[in-house]
Amino acid sequence: MKVLNWLIETLIILEVTIISVKAEKHTKRQKEANATTQVSVNENKQFLSHIMEQRKSSEVINTKENLLKRKKQRKLKIRGIENRELPKRTKNHLKEQVKKNFIDEGDELLQMGIKILQESKRQKQKAEAYVLFAKAADKGNLKAMEKMADALLFGNFGLQNITAAIQLYEFLAKEGSHKAQNALGFLSSYGIGMEYDQAKALIYYTFGSAGGSMMSQMILGYRYLSGINVLPDCETALNHYKKVADYIADKLEKNEGIPVEKVRLTERPENLSSNSEILDWDIYQYYKFLAERGDVQIQVSLGQLHLIGRKGLDQDYYKALYYFLKAAKAGSANAMAFIGKMYLEGNPAAPQNNATAFKYFSMAANKGNAIGLHGLGLLYFYGKGVPVNYAKALKYFQRAAEKGWPNAQFQLGFMYYTGSGVWKDYKLAFKYFYLASQSGQPLAIYYLAKMYATGTGVLRSCTTAVELYKGVCELGHWAERFLTAYFAYKDGDIDSSLVQYALLAEMGYEVAQSNSAFILESKKANILEKEKMYPMALLLWNRAAVQGNAFARVKIGDYHYYGYGTKKDYQTAATHYSIAANKYHNAQAMFNLAYMYEHGLGIAKDIHLARRLYDMAAQTSPDAHVPVFLALTKLETMHLLTDILFYNFTTIQKWIKLESTLAPYWDLLVIGLIVAILIFLLKNLHR
């Protein structure tokens, strides 16, 4: 009952939001025509609150039942048959038919909403999709309920209501939804809207993975890899990660991979818009200006960005083709090759056409372009528009690989791995996969992981295989939340940003772990109690540090130094600073460690080592020059003052010691002094 009530309220909010937008547009038109009537948004809000108060879940259910009864009675009257005279099987048939129609209508609404989401770029249009999801959910569609629960959890379009999301997830979990089980596991692991319970979270994740949730599989893989509330078990982690990696590799082979923009909030907290991972709008406009002026390099760059949707830009095949064609006309071999790629793969702007692809790949290859050579190799390897010819494919792949193109290196590795047109040679396959993996080629990384996992052509290593599989898994569609979380943070929606980063952190993304910890320590979020924020942030900094984040390692030292989320412990702080300084050559860690050596905090006082560490910090980072200068000035000043005070103290001590030694013979000393004075005077008189 409560679940339906939440859905109805959400539906009403979405409908009134869209109605209000349309009303505002209508008002503008009326003003232009000098009309006197206006649409009042306040009246809409009052009307909304009135409806939400009046419309109870029980009344909705009763209304539906009455409508169904009326429909049945009308059909019966037309046929001239009384309801009481119908056989039981006829009644059951009618019920099943009504239920089927109800379900079909929900499915239709769901598909309409999904289509709008896929094709729409504006937020207002996407909001209309969620109106359809709400209506479909109201008709009992579980997939639509999952989408509405996600919207309520992550705050899509300002709908964040974690309590309502939990109620929906609990209902869906009882219905066997693996997505709901994964979500409940996530919320339990952080204590967001639920009791903090790692054991319960593990149970939810286990059921979610058994039901087919790739996210639950990935979370369990990370937990068994890192030993989070379970005993570390590399083989179990490998099993979980492999399932997800197989799923991702299948998507990548179909060219369905997505770019992952991982913005670190810790790098530019004051000016997020200038982050290199996201293209600033003003810079984008400047690039467009340069492209229109004929800058070929910029034309190719913009084409690439729009082709796959990078740097925060929407994927737009028409814009990509537009810029590539302009650059190709100017003679750019890269642009020609990318046009060939578009026609080979097929998209709305460039429908699949092997002949056109061959034409542009050939034009690029004639100029010695590696992408064009690789494209021709693909055409001959798969026999697209030309007869299959492994010899020619091998020749083109080798030429492209020699020029350093990672996709060609992968294809060579794949040919030797599978024995396609060549003898199987796992050593050569490993060589080419490794070369391609150094440039981040995801399928090459996947096959390397496969070889390490099975010991094919290389000594088996579970740890290496897991690390490689983990890298492939992090290319899943769920990584899209990095962008939505970043934009939510930039727009000031801290709670929405935190929930999204926290979910990614749970899946093992190091960047998400540090971003979540960064948000938590700012204490701007409202979804967790204030006293829980520092301990949770420390936990996340620890997880990020284990994955090689030097900044996180320094943060752990800071937390132990100041006693944030834990007890003050100078010795532990010094240990973490030492790791960051020695392993990662972090200037901040060197500076902090020097300060601790200077004052003897948690470690033995050592002025000479403090000086050395201060100097190392200045050499490591130019930003450390001024702080190091001030610190060294203070150190030397204090050292000088200490030496002066120590000198005065030792002089006084020597006089006291001398007095105590000569005191018994004071009379002899006085007589000797008088004799010396008399001798001096007599000599002066004779002169």
mmCIF file of N, CA and C in Angstrom, residues 543-607:
data_model
loop_
_atom_site.group_PDB
_atom_site.id
_atom_site.type_symbol
_atom_site.label_atom_id
_atom_site.label_comp_id
_atom_site.label_asym_id
_atom_site.label_seq_id
_atom_site.Cartn_x
_atom_site.Cartn_y
_atom_site.Cartn_z
ATOM 1 N N ARG A 543 40.635 2.594 1.922
ATOM 2 C CA ARG A 543 40.448 1.750 0.731
ATOM 3 C C ARG A 543 41.127 2.366 -0.489
ATOM 4 N N ALA A 544 41.057 3.688 -0.601
ATOM 5 C CA ALA A 544 41.705 4.362 -1.729
ATOM 6 C C ALA A 544 43.227 4.278 -1.609
ATOM 7 N N ALA A 545 43.730 4.380 -0.382
ATOM 8 C CA ALA A 545 45.180 4.326 -0.163
ATOM 9 C C ALA A 545 45.738 2.951 -0.519
ATOM 10 N N VAL A 546 44.991 1.909 -0.183
ATOM 11 C CA VAL A 546 45.423 0.542 -0.507
ATOM 12 C C VAL A 546 45.559 0.368 -2.017
ATOM 13 N N GLN A 547 44.753 1.109 -2.778
ATOM 14 C CA GLN A 547 44.803 1.019 -4.241
ATOM 15 C C GLN A 547 45.820 1.979 -4.861
ATOM 16 N N GLY A 548 46.649 2.603 -4.011
ATOM 17 C CA GLY A 548 47.762 3.389 -4.540
ATOM 18 C C GLY A 548 47.549 4.887 -4.599
ATOM 19 N N ASN A 549 46.542 5.410 -3.912
ATOM 20 C CA ASN A 549 46.299 6.847 -3.913
ATOM 21 C C ASN A 549 47.160 7.518 -2.832
ATOM 22 N N ALA A 550 48.174 8.282 -3.254
ATOM 23 C CA ALA A 550 49.105 8.925 -2.319
ATOM 24 C C ALA A 550 48.401 9.981 -1.474
ATOM 25 N N PHE A 551 47.510 10.740 -2.098
ATOM 26 C CA PHE A 551 46.769 11.778 -1.368
ATOM 27 C C PHE A 551 45.954 11.144 -0.242
ATOM 28 N N ALA A 552 45.342 9.979 -0.522
ATOM 29 C CA ALA A 552 44.556 9.274 0.490
ATOM 30 C C ALA A 552 45.453 8.824 1.635
ATOM 31 N N ARG A 553 46.671 8.392 1.315
ATOM 32 C CA ARG A 553 47.605 7.957 2.356
ATOM 33 C C ARG A 553 47.960 9.118 3.283
ATOM 34 N N VAL A 554 48.167 10.300 2.714
ATOM 35 C CA VAL A 554 48.444 11.492 3.532
ATOM 36 C C VAL A 554 47.243 11.825 4.396
ATOM 37 N N LYS A 555 46.039 11.681 3.827
ATOM 38 C CA LYS A 555 44.813 11.962 4.569
ATOM 39 C C LYS A 555 44.667 11.052 5.790
ATOM 40 N N ILE A 556 45.023 9.781 5.627
ATOM 41 C CA ILE A 556 44.954 8.859 6.766
ATOM 42 C C ILE A 556 45.889 9.341 7.873
ATOM 43 N N GLY A 557 47.094 9.793 7.473
ATOM 44 C CA GLY A 557 48.023 10.358 8.447
ATOM 45 C C GLY A 557 47.424 11.565 9.155
ATOM 46 N N ASP A 558 46.748 12.438 8.391
ATOM 47 C CA ASP A 558 46.119 13.626 8.982
ATOM 48 C C ASP A 558 45.040 13.242 9.998
ATOM 49 N N TYR A 559 44.229 12.227 9.638
ATOM 50 C CA TYR A 559 43.136 11.807 10.523
ATOM 51 C C TYR A 559 43.679 11.278 11.846
ATOM 52 N N HIS A 560 44.786 10.533 11.791
ATOM 53 C CA HIS A 560 45.384 10.025 13.033
ATOM 54 C C HIS A 560 46.123 11.127 13.786
ATOM 55 N N TYR A 561 46.653 12.087 13.061
ATOM 56 C CA TYR A 561 47.374 13.191 13.706
ATOM 57 C C TYR A 561 46.413 14.085 14.498
ATOM 58 N N TYR A 562 45.269 14.419 13.862
ATOM 59 C CA TYR A 562 44.315 15.327 14.507
ATOM 60 C C TYR A 562 43.223 14.608 15.292
ATOM 61 N N GLY A 563 43.116 13.286 15.100
ATOM 62 C CA GLY A 563 42.081 12.541 15.811
ATOM 63 C C GLY A 563 40.713 12.662 15.169
ATOM 64 N N TYR A 564 40.659 12.695 13.837
ATOM 65 C CA TYR A 564 39.376 12.744 13.131
ATOM 66 C C TYR A 564 38.863 11.318 12.907
ATOM 67 N N GLY A 565 37.717 10.999 13.488
ATOM 68 C CA GLY A 565 37.118 9.683 13.291
ATOM 69 C C GLY A 565 37.875 8.558 13.960
ATOM 70 N N THR A 566 38.905 8.883 14.730
ATOM 71 C CA THR A 566 39.702 7.893 15.452
ATOM 72 C C THR A 566 40.464 8.615 16.563
ATOM 73 N N LYS A 567 41.190 7.876 17.381
ATOM 74 C CA LYS A 567 41.967 8.498 18.446
ATOM 75 C C LYS A 567 43.255 9.102 17.870
ATOM 76 N N LYS A 568 43.741 10.161 18.547
ATOM 77 C CA LYS A 568 45.020 10.747 18.136
ATOM 78 C C LYS A 568 46.122 9.716 18.305
ATOM 79 N N ASP A 569 46.918 9.567 17.258
ATOM 80 C CA ASP A 569 48.005 8.586 17.302
ATOM 81 C C ASP A 569 49.129 9.089 16.407
ATOM 82 N N TYR A 570 50.099 9.815 17.023
ATOM 83 C CA TYR A 570 51.199 10.400 16.255
ATOM 84 C C TYR A 570 52.063 9.339 15.580
ATOM 85 N N GLN A 571 52.230 8.215 16.246
ATOM 86 C CA GLN A 571 53.086 7.169 15.691
ATOM 87 C C GLN A 571 52.480 6.595 14.402
ATOM 88 N N THR A 572 51.168 6.334 14.425
ATOM 89 C CA THR A 572 50.491 5.824 13.222
ATOM 90 C C THR A 572 50.497 6.879 12.123
ATOM 91 N N ALA A 573 50.293 8.149 12.514
ATOM 92 C CA ALA A 573 50.331 9.236 11.531
ATOM 93 C C ALA A 573 51.695 9.284 10.843
ATOM 94 N N ALA A 574 52.760 9.180 11.643
ATOM 95 C CA ALA A 574 54.118 9.217 11.085
ATOM 96 C C ALA A 574 54.361 8.033 10.144
ATOM 97 N N THR A 575 53.782 6.870 10.486
ATOM 98 C CA THR A 575 53.928 5.683 9.636
ATOM 99 C C THR A 575 53.322 5.925 8.254
ATOM 100 N N HIS A 576 52.112 6.484 8.229
ATOM 101 C CA HIS A 576 51.443 6.736 6.944
ATOM 102 C C HIS A 576 52.152 7.835 6.144
ATOM 103 N N TYR A 577 52.638 8.863 6.845
ATOM 104 C CA TYR A 577 53.401 9.911 6.147
ATOM 105 C C TYR A 577 54.671 9.329 5.538
ATOM 106 N N SER A 578 55.298 8.393 6.261
ATOM 107 C CA SER A 578 56.533 7.772 5.762
ATOM 108 C C SER A 578 56.264 6.967 4.497
ATOM 109 N N ILE A 579 55.140 6.230 4.484
ATOM 110 C CA ILE A 579 54.781 5.438 3.296
ATOM 111 C C ILE A 579 54.566 6.361 2.100
ATOM 112 N N ALA A 580 53.810 7.445 2.322
ATOM 113 C CA ALA A 580 53.521 8.381 1.228
ATOM 114 C C ALA A 580 54.790 9.068 0.739
ATOM 115 N N ALA A 581 55.710 9.363 1.655
ATOM 116 C CA ALA A 581 56.948 10.053 1.280
ATOM 117 C C ALA A 581 57.917 9.122 0.553
ATOM 118 N N ASN A 582 58.088 7.911 1.073
ATOM 119 C CA ASN A 582 59.079 6.991 0.518
ATOM 120 C C ASN A 582 58.595 6.277 -0.742
ATOM 121 N N LYS A 583 57.312 5.881 -0.753
ATOM 122 C CA LYS A 583 56.783 5.098 -1.873
ATOM 123 C C LYS A 583 56.291 5.973 -3.022
ATOM 124 N N TYR A 584 55.634 7.090 -2.669
ATOM 125 C CA TYR A 584 55.007 7.928 -3.702
ATOM 126 C C TYR A 584 55.695 9.281 -3.881
ATOM 127 N N HIS A 585 56.726 9.571 -3.059
ATOM 128 C CA HIS A 585 57.475 10.832 -3.143
ATOM 129 C C HIS A 585 56.520 12.031 -3.060
ATOM 130 N N ASN A 586 55.609 11.964 -2.102
ATOM 131 C CA ASN A 586 54.618 13.019 -1.917
ATOM 132 C C ASN A 586 55.211 14.159 -1.088
ATOM 133 N N ALA A 587 55.190 15.371 -1.642
ATOM 134 C CA ALA A 587 55.818 16.529 -0.983
ATOM 135 C C ALA A 587 55.129 16.865 0.331
ATOM 136 N N GLN A 588 53.784 16.776 0.362
ATOM 137 C CA GLN A 588 53.043 17.090 1.584
ATOM 138 C C GLN A 588 53.420 16.124 2.707
ATOM 139 N N ALA A 589 53.569 14.847 2.350
ATOM 140 C CA ALA A 589 53.955 13.851 3.347
ATOM 141 C C ALA A 589 55.361 14.134 3.882
ATOM 142 N N MET A 590 56.272 14.524 2.992
ATOM 143 C CA MET A 590 57.639 14.863 3.422
ATOM 144 C C MET A 590 57.622 16.044 4.383
ATOM 145 N N PHE A 591 56.833 17.054 4.057
ATOM 146 C CA PHE A 591 56.747 18.247 4.904
ATOM 147 C C PHE A 591 56.192 17.884 6.278
ATOM 148 N N ASN A 592 55.099 17.100 6.294
ATOM 149 C CA ASN A 592 54.476 16.714 7.566
ATOM 150 C C ASN A 592 55.414 15.875 8.418
ATOM 151 N N LEU A 593 56.123 14.964 7.755
ATOM 152 C CA LEU A 593 57.060 14.100 8.475
ATOM 153 C C LEU A 593 58.225 14.924 9.034
ATOM 154 N N ALA A 594 58.695 15.905 8.260
ATOM 155 C CA ALA A 594 59.772 16.787 8.734
ATOM 156 C C ALA A 594 59.333 17.535 9.985
ATOM 157 N N TYR A 595 58.090 18.013 9.980
ATOM 158 C CA TYR A 595 57.558 18.736 11.146
ATOM 159 C C TYR A 595 57.541 17.830 12.383
ATOM 160 N N MET A 596 57.168 16.569 12.168
ATOM 161 C CA MET A 596 57.107 15.637 13.300
ATOM 162 C C MET A 596 58.506 15.318 13.824
ATOM 163 N N TYR A 597 59.498 15.212 12.915
ATOM 164 C CA TYR A 597 60.882 15.007 13.360
ATOM 165 C C TYR A 597 61.408 16.247 14.074
ATOM 166 N N GLU A 598 61.000 17.404 13.611
ATOM 167 C CA GLU A 598 61.454 18.658 14.224
ATOM 168 C C GLU A 598 61.000 18.768 15.674
ATOM 169 N N HIS A 599 59.764 18.305 15.950
ATOM 170 C CA HIS A 599 59.195 18.448 17.297
ATOM 171 C C HIS A 599 59.156 17.142 18.079
ATOM 172 N N GLY A 600 59.617 16.057 17.446
ATOM 173 C CA GLY A 600 59.636 14.777 18.158
ATOM 174 C C GLY A 600 58.250 14.248 18.472
ATOM 175 N N LEU A 601 57.324 14.330 17.502
ATOM 176 C CA LEU A 601 55.947 13.877 17.708
ATOM 177 C C LEU A 601 55.785 12.456 17.180
ATOM 178 N N GLY A 602 55.675 11.493 18.078
ATOM 179 C CA GLY A 602 55.491 10.095 17.687
ATOM 180 C C GLY A 602 56.764 9.410 17.233
ATOM 181 N N ILE A 603 57.830 10.173 17.036
ATOM 182 C CA ILE A 603 59.132 9.642 16.627
ATOM 183 C C ILE A 603 60.219 10.442 17.347
ATOM 184 N N ALA A 604 61.428 9.892 17.352
ATOM 185 C CA ALA A 604 62.542 10.568 18.036
ATOM 186 C C ALA A 604 62.870 11.886 17.339
ATOM 187 N N LYS A 605 63.123 12.919 18.145
ATOM 188 C CA LYS A 605 63.447 14.231 17.601
ATOM 189 C C LYS A 605 64.785 14.181 16.864
ATOM 190 N N ASP A 606 64.766 14.745 15.621
ATOM 191 C CA ASP A 606 65.983 14.707 14.800
ATOM 192 C C ASP A 606 65.967 15.939 13.891
ATOM 193 N N ILE A 607 66.698 16.992 14.327
ATOM 194 C CA ILE A 607 66.705 18.257 13.587
ATOM 195 C C ILE A 607 67.341 18.094 12.208
#
